[in-house]
Amino acid sequence: MATFIILLGPPGVGKGTQAKILAEQTGLVHISSGDLFRENMKNQTELGKHAQSYITKGDLVPDNVTIAMIRERLTRPDCEAGAILDGFPRTTAQADALEKMLADFGGKVDKVPYVTAPEKVLEKVLVERLSGRWTCRTNGHIFHDKNNPPKQAAVCDFDGSELYQRDDDKSETIVRRIQVYLEQTAPLITYYRQRGNLIEINGAQNIREVTKTLLSALKK
Ligand code: ADP
């Protein structure tokens, strides 16, 4: 049966970075809702234009739009064995919709690593990580000024394309995104804990240590 791993955690805790590494190590495809939206915004598709206003404010794109986009993505052949989902689901309605979709496809939610940091340092860690983040224009590779700098300033190590600072990584929007996370996404922690899928991962370690913790938790 196709198994789907969902990475849960606040914005900036390192889900995207870890999802890319996990995809390489497990052979599962990495599906990032944020990357899909950014791809659509770059290409100025109808979906992209619609999503843009929500994203730059730090709000969530409406559930119906997001769910339809993910459903379409999950029907492609590269998801037959499953996927690593990063950024979806972000609301209880999305989680319910995912459960139904996967049942239709003959798949199920496997483990849900919840990457987090101790509450005392959480906001500081997130603001520091998001405001120092640089994203690759072409493939969404992620770097950080201090924690994971590119070899050459503003150039992606992997494909040589330009690195830019996302509009929603600017400080006013960051505060809103954290608030939206606490209100709309944090309830998923209980949702998946009750279903027995949740595994807690300490995200306040360096990138390698988080990967190590994740890989050993996924093996269990
Ligand atoms: P982060 O790096 O903070 O985890 P993402 O790159 O995953 O952020 O997403 C960026 C923005 O795209 C979100 O702030 C939100 O506006 C929109 N978005 C991404 N995933 C979803 C989703 N599942 N539902 C609604 N909106 C989403």
mmCIF file of C-alpha atoms and ligand atoms in Angstrom:
data_model
loop_
_atom_site.group_PDB
_atom_site.id
_atom_site.type_symbol
_atom_site.label_atom_id
_atom_site.label_comp_id
_atom_site.label_asym_id
_atom_site.label_seq_id
_atom_site.Cartn_x
_atom_site.Cartn_y
_atom_site.Cartn_z
ATOM 1 C CA MET A 1 0.000 0.000 0.000
ATOM 2 C CA ALA A 2 1.224 3.498 -0.862
ATOM 3 C CA THR A 3 2.383 5.290 2.267
ATOM 4 C CA PHE A 4 2.308 8.998 2.787
ATOM 5 C CA ILE A 5 4.508 10.785 5.303
ATOM 6 C CA ILE A 6 3.260 14.161 6.456
ATOM 7 C CA LEU A 7 5.728 16.675 7.837
ATOM 8 C CA LEU A 8 4.014 18.842 10.391
ATOM 9 C CA GLY A 9 5.422 21.884 12.146
ATOM 10 C CA PRO A 10 5.442 25.664 12.221
ATOM 11 C CA PRO A 11 6.681 27.746 9.275
ATOM 12 C CA GLY A 12 10.457 27.918 9.206
ATOM 13 C CA VAL A 13 11.156 24.992 11.490
ATOM 14 C CA GLY A 14 12.971 23.193 8.663
ATOM 15 C CA LYS A 15 10.275 21.029 7.072
ATOM 16 C CA GLY A 16 11.213 21.929 3.514
ATOM 17 C CA THR A 17 14.925 21.346 4.071
ATOM 18 C CA GLN A 18 14.292 17.987 5.722
ATOM 19 C CA ALA A 19 11.641 16.929 3.188
ATOM 20 C CA LYS A 20 14.141 17.303 0.352
ATOM 21 C CA ILE A 21 16.734 15.200 2.190
ATOM 22 C CA LEU A 22 14.159 12.548 3.170
ATOM 23 C CA ALA A 23 12.948 12.297 -0.411
ATOM 24 C CA GLU A 24 16.494 11.517 -1.531
ATOM 25 C CA GLN A 25 17.011 8.954 1.212
ATOM 26 C CA THR A 26 13.661 7.160 0.902
ATOM 27 C CA GLY A 27 13.087 7.483 -2.849
ATOM 28 C CA LEU A 28 9.631 8.941 -2.204
ATOM 29 C CA VAL A 29 8.634 12.071 -4.091
ATOM 30 C CA HIS A 30 8.580 15.379 -2.171
ATOM 31 C CA ILE A 31 5.379 17.356 -2.554
ATOM 32 C CA SER A 32 5.424 20.865 -1.159
ATOM 33 C CA SER A 33 2.190 22.841 -1.379
ATOM 34 C CA GLY A 34 4.179 26.070 -1.018
ATOM 35 C CA ASP A 35 6.436 25.107 -3.964
ATOM 36 C CA LEU A 36 3.381 24.249 -6.069
ATOM 37 C CA PHE A 37 1.843 27.646 -5.316
ATOM 38 C CA ARG A 38 5.108 29.463 -6.039
ATOM 39 C CA GLU A 39 5.474 27.612 -9.329
ATOM 40 C CA ASN A 40 1.966 28.734 -10.286
ATOM 41 C CA MET A 41 2.682 32.315 -9.223
ATOM 42 C CA LYS A 42 5.869 32.361 -11.263
ATOM 43 C CA ASN A 43 3.971 31.142 -14.330
ATOM 44 C CA GLN A 44 1.090 33.523 -13.623
ATOM 45 C CA THR A 45 -1.528 30.764 -13.922
ATOM 46 C CA GLU A 46 -5.094 31.422 -12.736
ATOM 47 C CA LEU A 47 -4.360 29.371 -9.632
ATOM 48 C CA GLY A 48 -1.176 31.366 -9.030
ATOM 49 C CA LYS A 49 -2.923 34.719 -9.380
ATOM 50 C CA HIS A 50 -5.661 33.617 -7.019
ATOM 51 C CA ALA A 51 -3.232 32.280 -4.396
ATOM 52 C CA GLN A 52 -0.869 35.256 -4.491
ATOM 53 C CA SER A 53 -2.953 37.703 -2.454
ATOM 54 C CA TYR A 54 -3.366 35.204 0.383
ATOM 55 C CA ILE A 55 0.255 34.144 0.392
ATOM 56 C CA THR A 56 1.794 37.621 0.486
ATOM 57 C CA LYS A 57 -0.410 38.464 3.477
ATOM 58 C CA GLY A 58 0.652 35.303 5.288
ATOM 59 C CA ASP A 59 -2.867 33.835 5.162
ATOM 60 C CA LEU A 60 -3.813 30.355 3.991
ATOM 61 C CA VAL A 61 -5.094 29.830 0.479
ATOM 62 C CA PRO A 62 -8.754 28.637 0.735
ATOM 63 C CA ASP A 63 -9.190 24.917 1.377
ATOM 64 C CA ASN A 64 -11.148 24.106 -1.812
ATOM 65 C CA VAL A 65 -8.384 25.532 -4.038
ATOM 66 C CA THR A 66 -5.575 23.887 -2.086
ATOM 67 C CA ILE A 67 -7.286 20.501 -1.865
ATOM 68 C CA ALA A 68 -7.994 20.438 -5.617
ATOM 69 C CA MET A 69 -4.365 21.295 -6.388
ATOM 70 C CA ILE A 70 -3.025 18.508 -4.149
ATOM 71 C CA ARG A 71 -5.550 15.970 -5.402
ATOM 72 C CA GLU A 72 -4.423 16.630 -8.963
ATOM 73 C CA ARG A 73 -0.763 16.299 -7.940
ATOM 74 C CA LEU A 74 -1.324 13.001 -6.112
ATOM 75 C CA THR A 75 -2.906 11.370 -9.157
ATOM 76 C CA ARG A 76 0.394 11.546 -11.080
ATOM 77 C CA PRO A 77 2.336 8.302 -11.535
ATOM 78 C CA ASP A 78 5.306 9.389 -9.396
ATOM 79 C CA CYS A 79 3.029 9.183 -6.320
ATOM 80 C CA GLU A 80 2.139 5.539 -6.802
ATOM 81 C CA ALA A 81 4.470 4.406 -4.007
ATOM 82 C CA GLY A 82 3.489 7.327 -1.772
ATOM 83 C CA ALA A 83 4.995 10.740 -1.046
ATOM 84 C CA ILE A 84 6.424 13.078 1.525
ATOM 85 C CA LEU A 85 3.914 15.853 2.051
ATOM 86 C CA ASP A 86 5.300 19.194 3.173
ATOM 87 C CA GLY A 87 2.866 22.035 3.912
ATOM 88 C CA PHE A 88 -0.264 19.972 3.354
ATOM 89 C CA PRO A 89 -2.546 19.412 5.211
ATOM 90 C CA ARG A 90 -2.590 22.707 7.085
ATOM 91 C CA THR A 91 -6.191 22.645 8.356
ATOM 92 C CA THR A 92 -8.492 19.970 9.754
ATOM 93 C CA ALA A 93 -10.659 20.176 6.624
ATOM 94 C CA GLN A 94 -7.574 19.468 4.497
ATOM 95 C CA ALA A 95 -6.634 16.511 6.704
ATOM 96 C CA ASP A 96 -10.135 15.036 6.347
ATOM 97 C CA ALA A 97 -9.996 15.557 2.574
ATOM 98 C CA LEU A 98 -6.584 13.894 2.418
ATOM 99 C CA GLU A 99 -7.850 10.849 4.274
ATOM 100 C CA LYS A 100 -10.671 10.459 1.733
ATOM 101 C CA MET A 101 -8.381 10.995 -1.267
ATOM 102 C CA LEU A 102 -5.890 8.426 -0.051
ATOM 103 C CA ALA A 103 -8.653 5.918 0.554
ATOM 104 C CA ASP A 104 -9.709 6.427 -3.099
ATOM 105 C CA PHE A 105 -6.122 5.910 -4.279
ATOM 106 C CA GLY A 106 -5.565 2.854 -2.057
ATOM 107 C CA GLY A 107 -3.075 4.647 0.167
ATOM 108 C CA LYS A 108 -2.884 5.796 3.747
ATOM 109 C CA VAL A 109 -1.204 8.272 6.040
ATOM 110 C CA ASP A 110 1.799 6.611 7.617
ATOM 111 C CA LYS A 111 3.906 8.534 10.108
ATOM 112 C CA VAL A 112 3.473 12.206 10.823
ATOM 113 C CA PRO A 113 6.752 13.661 12.083
ATOM 114 C CA TYR A 114 5.986 16.824 13.995
ATOM 115 C CA VAL A 115 9.091 18.976 13.833
ATOM 116 C CA THR A 116 9.112 21.551 16.569
ATOM 117 C CA ALA A 117 11.166 23.558 19.042
ATOM 118 C CA PRO A 118 10.646 24.066 22.769
ATOM 119 C CA GLU A 119 7.994 26.760 23.305
ATOM 120 C CA LYS A 120 10.395 29.123 25.105
ATOM 121 C CA VAL A 121 12.634 29.478 22.049
ATOM 122 C CA LEU A 122 10.114 28.735 19.304
ATOM 123 C CA GLU A 123 9.234 32.227 18.128
ATOM 124 C CA LYS A 124 12.863 33.363 18.248
ATOM 125 C CA VAL A 125 14.016 30.312 16.251
ATOM 126 C CA LEU A 126 11.304 30.746 13.617
ATOM 127 C CA VAL A 127 11.795 34.463 13.027
ATOM 128 C CA GLU A 128 15.552 33.962 12.841
ATOM 129 C CA ARG A 129 15.216 31.077 10.364
ATOM 130 C CA LEU A 130 12.635 32.699 8.121
ATOM 131 C CA SER A 131 14.263 36.100 7.937
ATOM 132 C CA GLY A 132 17.631 34.517 7.063
ATOM 133 C CA ARG A 133 16.164 32.169 4.449
ATOM 134 C CA TRP A 134 17.105 32.343 0.764
ATOM 135 C CA THR A 135 15.187 30.298 -1.791
ATOM 136 C CA CYS A 136 16.314 29.096 -5.206
ATOM 137 C CA ARG A 137 14.290 30.642 -8.007
ATOM 138 C CA THR A 138 14.235 27.535 -10.209
ATOM 139 C CA ASN A 139 13.865 24.507 -7.922
ATOM 140 C CA GLY A 140 13.061 25.846 -4.465
ATOM 141 C CA HIS A 141 16.325 24.709 -2.839
ATOM 142 C CA ILE A 142 16.631 26.349 0.557
ATOM 143 C CA PHE A 143 19.606 28.112 2.161
ATOM 144 C CA HIS A 144 20.144 30.224 5.242
ATOM 145 C CA ASP A 145 22.497 33.158 5.850
ATOM 146 C CA LYS A 146 24.028 31.534 8.908
ATOM 147 C CA ASN A 147 22.825 27.949 9.271
ATOM 148 C CA ASN A 148 23.258 26.763 5.699
ATOM 149 C CA PRO A 149 24.923 29.426 3.547
ATOM 150 C CA PRO A 150 25.379 28.861 -0.185
ATOM 151 C CA LYS A 151 29.001 28.520 -1.391
ATOM 152 C CA GLN A 152 28.624 31.718 -3.384
ATOM 153 C CA ALA A 153 26.373 34.548 -2.171
ATOM 154 C CA ALA A 154 22.925 34.621 -3.843
ATOM 155 C CA VAL A 155 23.670 31.601 -6.093
ATOM 156 C CA CYS A 156 22.161 28.126 -5.655
ATOM 157 C CA ASP A 157 24.809 25.402 -5.032
ATOM 158 C CA PHE A 158 22.726 22.817 -6.900
ATOM 159 C CA ASP A 159 21.622 24.485 -10.113
ATOM 160 C CA GLY A 160 23.360 27.879 -10.209
ATOM 161 C CA SER A 161 20.124 29.837 -10.271
ATOM 162 C CA GLU A 162 19.432 33.020 -8.375
ATOM 163 C CA LEU A 163 18.553 32.929 -4.670
ATOM 164 C CA TYR A 164 15.878 35.355 -3.504
ATOM 165 C CA GLN A 165 14.107 36.264 -0.310
ATOM 166 C CA ARG A 166 10.445 35.256 -0.451
ATOM 167 C CA ASP A 167 7.939 38.103 -0.002
ATOM 168 C CA ASP A 168 6.326 36.194 2.824
ATOM 169 C CA ASP A 169 9.664 35.832 4.647
ATOM 170 C CA LYS A 170 9.641 39.536 5.517
ATOM 171 C CA SER A 171 9.103 40.365 9.169
ATOM 172 C CA GLU A 172 5.498 41.711 9.122
ATOM 173 C CA THR A 173 4.260 38.615 7.315
ATOM 174 C CA ILE A 174 6.230 36.194 9.472
ATOM 175 C CA VAL A 175 4.293 37.204 12.590
ATOM 176 C CA ARG A 176 1.004 36.634 10.752
ATOM 177 C CA ARG A 177 2.116 33.221 9.468
ATOM 178 C CA ILE A 178 3.023 32.073 12.957
ATOM 179 C CA GLN A 179 -0.383 33.251 14.213
ATOM 180 C CA VAL A 180 -2.194 31.442 11.372
ATOM 181 C CA TYR A 181 -0.192 28.314 12.142
ATOM 182 C CA LEU A 182 -1.182 28.394 15.817
ATOM 183 C CA GLU A 183 -4.870 28.956 15.023
ATOM 184 C CA GLN A 184 -5.415 26.717 12.006
ATOM 185 C CA THR A 185 -2.618 24.166 11.737
ATOM 186 C CA ALA A 186 -1.650 23.382 15.337
ATOM 187 C CA PRO A 187 -4.958 21.485 15.896
ATOM 188 C CA LEU A 188 -3.541 18.837 13.540
ATOM 189 C CA ILE A 189 -1.050 17.861 16.254
ATOM 190 C CA THR A 190 -3.907 16.467 18.352
ATOM 191 C CA TYR A 191 -5.657 15.151 15.227
ATOM 192 C CA TYR A 192 -2.719 12.913 14.280
ATOM 193 C CA ARG A 193 -1.735 12.134 17.856
ATOM 194 C CA GLN A 194 -5.210 10.689 18.460
ATOM 195 C CA ARG A 195 -4.847 8.544 15.343
ATOM 196 C CA GLY A 196 -1.489 7.251 16.564
ATOM 197 C CA ASN A 197 0.513 8.717 13.636
ATOM 198 C CA LEU A 198 2.394 11.526 15.381
ATOM 199 C CA ILE A 199 6.114 11.382 16.197
ATOM 200 C CA GLU A 200 7.739 14.379 17.834
ATOM 201 C CA ILE A 201 11.068 15.557 16.452
ATOM 202 C CA ASN A 202 13.229 18.220 18.055
ATOM 203 C CA GLY A 203 13.780 20.811 15.321
ATOM 204 C CA ALA A 204 16.058 22.990 17.447
ATOM 205 C CA GLN A 205 19.134 20.942 16.446
ATOM 206 C CA ASN A 206 21.369 21.453 13.443
ATOM 207 C CA ILE A 207 20.224 20.200 10.017
ATOM 208 C CA ARG A 208 22.175 16.916 10.156
ATOM 209 C CA GLU A 209 21.003 16.062 13.644
ATOM 210 C CA VAL A 210 17.365 16.660 12.700
ATOM 211 C CA THR A 211 17.778 14.381 9.655
ATOM 212 C CA LYS A 212 19.319 11.667 11.814
ATOM 213 C CA THR A 213 16.498 11.883 14.362
ATOM 214 C CA LEU A 214 13.896 11.796 11.580
ATOM 215 C CA LEU A 215 15.379 8.816 9.764
ATOM 216 C CA SER A 216 15.620 6.727 12.890
ATOM 217 C CA ALA A 217 12.048 7.652 13.931
ATOM 218 C CA LEU A 218 10.722 6.675 10.485
ATOM 219 C CA LYS A 219 12.424 3.270 10.661
ATOM 220 C CA LYS A 220 10.667 2.294 13.902
HETATM 221 P P1 ADP B 1 6.609 27.633 5.033
HETATM 222 O O1 ADP B 1 7.927 27.756 4.434
HETATM 223 O O2 ADP B 1 6.260 28.733 5.972
HETATM 224 O O3 ADP B 1 6.331 26.296 5.617
HETATM 225 P P2 ADP B 1 5.205 27.209 2.540
HETATM 226 O O4 ADP B 1 6.243 27.443 1.540
HETATM 227 O O5 ADP B 1 4.817 25.797 2.837
HETATM 228 O O6 ADP B 1 5.559 27.952 3.893
HETATM 229 O O7 ADP B 1 3.853 27.970 2.143
HETATM 230 C C1 ADP B 1 3.853 29.351 1.840
HETATM 231 C C2 ADP B 1 2.421 29.892 1.815
HETATM 232 O O8 ADP B 1 1.623 29.155 0.856
HETATM 233 C C3 ADP B 1 1.636 29.742 3.135
HETATM 234 O O9 ADP B 1 1.903 30.799 4.037
HETATM 235 C C4 ADP B 1 0.199 29.764 2.599
HETATM 236 O O10 ADP B 1 -0.222 31.072 2.277
HETATM 237 C C5 ADP B 1 0.283 28.992 1.306
HETATM 238 N N1 ADP B 1 0.020 27.544 1.553
HETATM 239 C C6 ADP B 1 0.936 26.535 1.492
HETATM 240 N N2 ADP B 1 0.362 25.356 1.802
HETATM 241 C C7 ADP B 1 -0.943 25.617 2.069
HETATM 242 C C8 ADP B 1 -2.050 24.834 2.474
HETATM 243 N N3 ADP B 1 -1.941 23.518 2.674
HETATM 244 N N4 ADP B 1 -3.252 25.456 2.638
HETATM 245 C C9 ADP B 1 -3.378 26.762 2.439
HETATM 246 N N5 ADP B 1 -2.369 27.567 2.076
HETATM 247 C C10 ADP B 1 -1.159 27.020 1.902
#
